[in-house]
């Protein structure tokens, strides 16, 4: 059941693919975060500590280290969401897997997108592609958590047929205030 990594290239459609993040992606990743710092930082606690391109590189290196179970990783990690836009191919966001529980066959999925590409379906389509990939490699359950007051992020699992299973109170702390999460789950049998 346990492949060497879950993070492999995935072609979702002719205009959308997922590419495992590499250190060569650090400049583009940092630029996306830096240009959208206020919006992303309101929701994602790591934005505040991403001040230099080297911070994005360190994030990618950590993601790469988590990928390979043969070298001590847990198989998780992150993909660049690469979209075909009128001006050419471009990274528009990141989608990743967190803390796979191999023995219980479930994993958590997270994502974010730059504001200029929000509302175009990239995240929903990317998440749908990752969901199919995870079920094909043997996972039984995929979980998505989103801040209860973030309707755009919550809409993704709702569109993909996830079940709202409950809320976790004060599970995250961002900008001096507690954040509640809605917990969504989807089973291969759903």
CSV table of N, CA and C in Angstrom, one decimal, residues 4-7 19-26 56-79 97:
chain,number,residue,atom,x,y,z
A,4,UNK,N,6.7,4.8,-2.6
A,4,UNK,CA,7.8,5.5,-2.1
A,4,UNK,C,7.5,7.0,-1.8
A,5,UNK,N,6.6,7.5,-2.6
A,5,UNK,CA,6.1,8.9,-2.4
A,5,UNK,C,4.7,9.0,-3.0
A,6,UNK,N,4.0,10.0,-2.4
A,6,UNK,CA,2.6,10.3,-2.9
A,6,UNK,C,2.7,11.5,-3.9
A,7,UNK,N,3.8,12.2,-3.8
A,7,UNK,CA,3.9,13.4,-4.6
A,7,UNK,C,4.7,13.2,-5.9
A,19,UNK,N,2.9,19.7,-10.3
A,19,UNK,CA,4.3,19.3,-10.4
A,19,UNK,C,4.9,19.4,-9.0
A,20,UNK,N,5.6,18.3,-8.5
A,20,UNK,CA,6.2,18.3,-7.2
A,20,UNK,C,7.1,19.5,-7.1
A,21,UNK,N,7.0,20.3,-6.0
A,21,UNK,CA,7.8,21.5,-5.8
A,21,UNK,C,9.3,21.1,-5.8
A,22,UNK,N,10.1,21.9,-6.5
A,22,UNK,CA,11.6,21.7,-6.4
A,22,UNK,C,12.2,23.0,-6.1
A,23,UNK,N,13.5,23.0,-5.7
A,23,UNK,CA,14.1,24.3,-5.3
A,23,UNK,C,14.1,25.3,-6.4
A,24,UNK,N,14.0,24.8,-7.7
A,24,UNK,CA,14.0,25.8,-8.8
A,24,UNK,C,12.7,26.6,-8.8
A,25,UNK,N,11.7,26.1,-8.0
A,25,UNK,CA,10.4,26.8,-7.9
A,25,UNK,C,10.4,27.9,-6.9
A,26,UNK,N,11.5,28.0,-6.1
A,26,UNK,CA,11.6,29.0,-5.0
A,26,UNK,C,11.3,30.4,-5.4
A,56,UNK,N,11.3,30.5,1.2
A,56,UNK,CA,10.5,29.6,0.3
A,56,UNK,C,11.3,28.4,-0.1
A,57,UNK,N,12.6,28.6,-0.3
A,57,UNK,CA,13.5,27.5,-0.6
A,57,UNK,C,13.6,26.5,0.6
A,58,UNK,N,13.6,27.0,1.8
A,58,UNK,CA,13.6,26.1,3.0
A,58,UNK,C,12.3,25.3,3.1
A,59,UNK,N,11.2,26.0,2.8
A,59,UNK,CA,9.9,25.3,2.8
A,59,UNK,C,9.9,24.1,1.8
A,60,UNK,N,10.4,24.4,0.6
A,60,UNK,CA,10.5,23.4,-0.5
A,60,UNK,C,11.4,22.3,-0.1
A,61,UNK,N,12.5,22.6,0.5
A,61,UNK,CA,13.5,21.5,0.9
A,61,UNK,C,12.8,20.6,1.9
A,62,UNK,N,12.0,21.2,2.9
A,62,UNK,CA,11.3,20.4,3.8
A,62,UNK,C,10.3,19.5,3.2
A,63,UNK,N,9.6,20.1,2.2
A,63,UNK,CA,8.6,19.3,1.5
A,63,UNK,C,9.2,18.2,0.8
A,64,UNK,N,10.4,18.4,0.1
A,64,UNK,CA,11.1,17.3,-0.6
A,64,UNK,C,11.6,16.3,0.4
A,65,UNK,N,12.0,16.7,1.6
A,65,UNK,CA,12.5,15.7,2.6
A,65,UNK,C,11.3,14.8,3.1
A,66,UNK,N,10.1,15.3,3.1
A,66,UNK,CA,9.0,14.6,3.6
A,66,UNK,C,8.5,13.5,2.6
A,67,UNK,N,8.8,13.8,1.3
A,67,UNK,CA,8.3,12.9,0.2
A,67,UNK,C,8.7,11.5,0.3
A,68,UNK,N,9.9,11.2,0.4
A,68,UNK,CA,10.4,9.8,0.2
A,68,UNK,C,10.5,9.0,1.5
A,69,UNK,N,9.6,8.0,1.5
A,69,UNK,CA,9.6,7.2,2.7
A,69,UNK,C,10.8,6.3,2.9
A,70,UNK,N,11.6,6.1,1.8
A,70,UNK,CA,12.8,5.3,1.9
A,70,UNK,C,13.9,6.0,2.6
A,71,UNK,N,13.8,7.4,2.7
A,71,UNK,CA,14.8,8.2,3.4
A,71,UNK,C,14.3,8.8,4.6
A,72,UNK,N,13.2,8.3,5.2
A,72,UNK,CA,12.7,8.8,6.5
A,72,UNK,C,11.5,9.7,6.4
A,73,UNK,N,11.1,10.1,5.2
A,73,UNK,CA,9.9,10.9,5.0
A,73,UNK,C,8.7,10.1,5.2
A,74,UNK,N,7.6,10.8,5.3
A,74,UNK,CA,6.3,10.1,5.5
A,74,UNK,C,5.5,10.0,4.2
A,75,UNK,N,6.1,10.5,3.1
A,75,UNK,CA,5.4,10.4,1.8
A,75,UNK,C,4.6,11.6,1.4
A,76,UNK,N,4.4,12.5,2.4
A,76,UNK,CA,3.6,13.7,2.1
A,76,UNK,C,4.5,14.8,1.4
A,77,UNK,N,3.9,15.9,1.1
A,77,UNK,CA,4.7,17.0,0.4
A,77,UNK,C,3.7,17.9,-0.3
A,78,UNK,N,4.3,18.6,-1.3
A,78,UNK,CA,3.5,19.7,-1.9
A,78,UNK,C,3.8,19.7,-3.4
A,79,UNK,N,2.7,20.1,-4.1
A,79,UNK,CA,2.8,20.3,-5.6
A,79,UNK,C,2.6,21.7,-5.9
A,97,UNK,N,-0.1,17.5,0.8
A,97,UNK,CA,-0.6,16.5,1.7
A,97,UNK,C,0.1,16.6,3.0
